Amino acid sequence: APPPPPPPPLPAAAELPPHSRKMLVRHLVGSLKRTLGLRPALRRGGGATGLSPAGKRSARKAASRRFRKGLAASFTRDGRIRWQRLFAPSAADGADSAPPPPPVLPVKLELASGTGDWVAAQAAADAGAANWVACELKHDRVASLLSRVALGRVDNLAVVGGDGVALLRDRVSPESVAHIFVNFPEPPHRWGTEAER
């Protein structure tokens, strides 16, 4: 079966109403449900087992609320990404209470990350020294990147699916990224002979 279509582009920051964070979270959750398997993950209700049907519904709703709340905390009111919140460990990562705030680490961003070989290796090498963000436009490559992050347990690498220009313009605060990398972006496909171009 072909992969699902990519999600629609996120609205630009200038197009968002005053309560844009809520709208942005709604858009992101909807896109993740349609394209990358969030719906079945939330259906499991955070791993709750042995519950009645009503208990399962309650567990699913609680898991969905936790996910939305954590996602919302990763954005400012105007829809800019809060890198330190995005990379902060959660209490669900094994701690009984809220974890201490993480050290402030520089953020490094790769645009046009492809399937993520280079950025995953860099993030692994920079563990504890920097946080990394991989931005990729193509949906199948975003899925590959997410698999690489999850299976490789690369905790300091976040994946953003979408247009790099829109990401930088609308979602990244000025001076919040230490380094931006563009490594060998895929050239456009060309058809016809040299004389026809």
Short mmCIF file of C-alpha atoms in Angstrom, two decimals:
data_model
loop_
_atom_site.label_atom_id
_atom_site.label_comp_id
_atom_site.label_asym_id
_atom_site.label_seq_id
_atom_site.Cartn_x
_atom_site.Cartn_y
_atom_site.Cartn_z
CA ALA A 1 0.00 0.00 0.00
CA PRO A 2 1.29 3.49 -0.72
CA PRO A 3 2.22 5.65 2.27
CA PRO A 4 -0.46 8.04 3.54
CA PRO A 5 -0.43 11.55 2.10
CA PRO A 6 1.64 14.15 3.90
CA PRO A 7 -0.21 16.34 6.38
CA PRO A 8 -1.29 19.79 5.23
CA PRO A 9 1.24 22.54 5.96
CA LEU A 10 1.04 24.25 9.32
CA PRO A 11 -0.43 27.74 9.34
CA ALA A 12 2.13 30.56 9.40
CA ALA A 13 2.65 32.26 12.77
CA ALA A 14 1.17 35.49 11.39
CA GLU A 15 -2.04 33.60 10.44
CA LEU A 16 -2.61 32.16 13.92
CA PRO A 17 -5.18 33.71 16.26
CA PRO A 18 -4.17 34.83 19.78
CA HIS A 19 -4.75 31.32 21.17
CA SER A 20 -2.65 29.81 18.43
CA ARG A 21 -0.94 27.21 20.59
CA LYS A 22 -4.25 25.39 21.04
CA MET A 23 -4.95 25.48 17.29
CA LEU A 24 -1.39 24.34 16.50
CA VAL A 25 -1.65 21.40 18.91
CA ARG A 26 -5.01 20.41 17.43
CA HIS A 27 -3.50 20.50 13.92
CA LEU A 28 -0.40 18.51 14.95
CA VAL A 29 -2.37 15.85 16.82
CA GLY A 30 -4.76 15.46 13.87
CA SER A 31 -1.84 15.11 11.45
CA LEU A 32 -0.07 12.57 13.66
CA LYS A 33 -3.25 10.53 14.01
CA ARG A 34 -3.75 10.44 10.24
CA THR A 35 -0.17 9.76 9.20
CA LEU A 36 2.17 8.33 11.82
CA GLY A 37 0.15 6.04 14.07
CA LEU A 38 -0.78 8.26 16.98
CA ARG A 39 -4.38 7.02 16.94
CA PRO A 40 -3.47 3.36 17.73
CA ALA A 41 -0.92 4.50 20.31
CA LEU A 42 -3.52 6.57 22.14
CA ARG A 43 -6.06 3.72 21.83
CA ARG A 44 -3.79 1.62 24.01
CA GLY A 45 -4.35 4.21 26.74
CA GLY A 46 -0.77 4.44 27.89
CA GLY A 47 -0.42 0.69 28.28
CA ALA A 48 -3.29 0.20 30.71
CA THR A 49 -4.40 -3.46 30.79
CA GLY A 50 -7.08 -5.43 32.58
CA LEU A 51 -9.57 -2.56 32.62
CA SER A 52 -13.30 -2.55 31.99
CA PRO A 53 -14.50 -0.86 28.77
CA ALA A 54 -15.26 2.32 30.73
CA GLY A 55 -11.82 2.14 32.36
CA LYS A 56 -10.18 1.73 28.96
CA ARG A 57 -12.02 4.80 27.62
CA SER A 58 -10.93 6.76 30.65
CA ALA A 59 -7.31 5.62 30.23
CA ARG A 60 -7.38 6.58 26.52
CA LYS A 61 -8.72 10.04 27.34
CA ALA A 62 -6.09 10.52 30.04
CA ALA A 63 -3.29 9.44 27.67
CA SER A 64 -4.60 11.84 25.02
CA ARG A 65 -4.75 14.72 27.53
CA ARG A 66 -1.18 14.02 28.72
CA PHE A 67 0.08 13.94 25.14
CA ARG A 68 -1.70 17.19 24.19
CA LYS A 69 -0.54 18.93 27.38
CA GLY A 70 3.08 17.91 26.78
CA LEU A 71 2.89 18.99 23.15
CA ALA A 72 1.33 22.35 24.08
CA ALA A 73 4.11 23.01 26.60
CA SER A 74 6.61 22.73 23.74
CA PHE A 75 5.26 25.89 22.08
CA THR A 76 4.99 29.55 23.01
CA ARG A 77 1.63 31.28 22.79
CA ASP A 78 2.46 32.47 19.26
CA GLY A 79 3.44 28.99 18.06
CA ARG A 80 7.24 29.14 18.35
CA ILE A 81 9.04 26.00 19.49
CA ARG A 82 10.43 25.95 23.04
CA TRP A 83 13.49 23.77 22.49
CA GLN A 84 14.28 23.19 26.17
CA ARG A 85 10.71 22.03 26.87
CA LEU A 86 10.72 19.86 23.76
CA PHE A 87 13.85 18.04 24.92
CA ALA A 88 13.00 17.96 28.63
CA PRO A 89 12.54 14.46 30.09
CA SER A 90 9.07 13.76 31.41
CA ALA A 91 7.98 12.07 34.62
CA ALA A 92 6.84 9.19 32.40
CA ASP A 93 10.49 8.49 31.57
CA GLY A 94 10.85 6.52 34.78
CA ALA A 95 10.88 9.13 37.55
CA ASP A 96 8.23 9.21 40.28
CA SER A 97 8.02 13.01 40.28
CA ALA A 98 8.81 15.84 37.92
CA PRO A 99 12.42 15.61 36.78
CA PRO A 100 14.86 18.44 37.45
CA PRO A 101 15.17 20.93 34.59
CA PRO A 102 17.64 19.75 31.97
CA PRO A 103 20.81 21.72 31.32
CA VAL A 104 20.49 24.34 28.62
CA LEU A 105 22.11 22.76 25.58
CA PRO A 106 22.68 24.29 22.17
CA VAL A 107 20.25 23.28 19.44
CA LYS A 108 21.62 22.14 16.08
CA LEU A 109 19.26 21.84 13.11
CA GLU A 110 19.67 19.90 9.88
CA LEU A 111 17.42 20.87 6.98
CA ALA A 112 16.54 18.27 4.33
CA SER A 113 17.60 15.40 6.58
CA GLY A 114 16.54 12.59 4.25
CA THR A 115 16.36 9.29 6.11
CA GLY A 116 18.51 10.68 8.91
CA ASP A 117 21.79 8.76 8.71
CA TRP A 118 23.98 11.83 9.23
CA VAL A 119 21.84 13.67 11.78
CA ALA A 120 21.28 10.55 13.92
CA ALA A 121 25.03 9.91 14.03
CA GLN A 122 25.71 13.54 14.97
CA ALA A 123 23.03 13.51 17.68
CA ALA A 124 24.40 10.28 19.16
CA ALA A 125 27.91 11.73 19.18
CA ASP A 126 26.61 14.95 20.84
CA ALA A 127 24.51 13.21 23.53
CA GLY A 128 24.62 15.37 26.65
CA ALA A 129 26.36 18.21 24.77
CA ALA A 130 23.72 19.35 22.24
CA ASN A 131 20.17 18.74 21.10
CA TRP A 132 19.48 18.09 17.42
CA VAL A 133 16.50 18.70 15.17
CA ALA A 134 16.00 16.96 11.82
CA CYS A 135 13.67 18.70 9.37
CA GLU A 136 12.44 16.76 6.35
CA LEU A 137 9.66 17.52 3.89
CA LYS A 138 8.91 14.03 2.54
CA HIS A 139 6.52 11.97 4.65
CA ASP A 140 8.19 8.57 4.08
CA ARG A 141 11.54 10.02 5.17
CA VAL A 142 9.97 11.56 8.27
CA ALA A 143 8.64 8.10 9.19
CA SER A 144 12.12 6.65 8.64
CA LEU A 145 13.66 9.35 10.85
CA LEU A 146 11.13 8.72 13.62
CA SER A 147 11.86 5.01 13.49
CA ARG A 148 15.57 5.71 13.72
CA VAL A 149 15.04 7.96 16.76
CA ALA A 150 12.77 5.47 18.55
CA LEU A 151 14.69 2.29 17.78
CA GLY A 152 18.08 3.89 18.34
CA ARG A 153 16.89 5.64 21.52
CA VAL A 154 18.38 8.93 20.32
CA ASP A 155 16.84 11.11 23.02
CA ASN A 156 18.48 14.34 21.89
CA LEU A 157 17.05 14.24 18.35
CA ALA A 158 13.64 15.67 17.45
CA VAL A 159 12.03 15.25 14.03
CA VAL A 160 10.04 17.96 12.29
CA GLY A 161 8.07 17.00 9.19
CA GLY A 162 7.54 19.97 6.93
CA ASP A 163 9.07 22.75 4.92
CA GLY A 164 12.33 24.06 6.35
CA VAL A 165 11.65 27.63 5.22
CA ALA A 166 8.29 27.67 7.03
CA LEU A 167 9.89 26.09 10.11
CA LEU A 168 12.59 28.76 10.30
CA ARG A 169 10.23 31.62 9.49
CA ASP A 170 7.24 30.65 11.65
CA ARG A 171 8.28 28.22 14.39
CA VAL A 172 11.90 29.01 15.35
CA SER A 173 12.60 32.00 17.58
CA PRO A 174 15.48 34.23 16.52
CA GLU A 175 18.85 33.12 17.91
CA SER A 176 17.43 29.91 19.40
CA VAL A 177 19.43 27.61 17.09
CA ALA A 178 23.23 27.46 17.40
CA HIS A 179 23.97 25.78 14.05
CA ILE A 180 22.04 25.03 10.87
CA PHE A 181 23.25 22.33 8.49
CA VAL A 182 22.19 21.63 4.89
CA ASN A 183 24.03 18.53 3.71
CA PHE A 184 23.70 17.46 0.10
CA PRO A 185 20.00 18.14 -0.44
CA GLU A 186 18.43 15.95 -3.08
CA PRO A 187 18.51 17.78 -6.42
CA PRO A 188 15.23 18.34 -8.25
CA HIS A 189 14.17 15.62 -10.65
CA ARG A 190 14.63 16.60 -14.28
CA TRP A 191 12.99 15.11 -17.31
CA GLY A 192 13.83 15.41 -20.97
CA THR A 193 17.09 16.00 -22.74
CA GLU A 194 19.62 18.71 -21.95
CA ALA A 195 18.40 20.71 -24.98
CA GLU A 196 14.78 20.67 -23.66
CA ARG A 197 15.73 22.16 -20.28
#
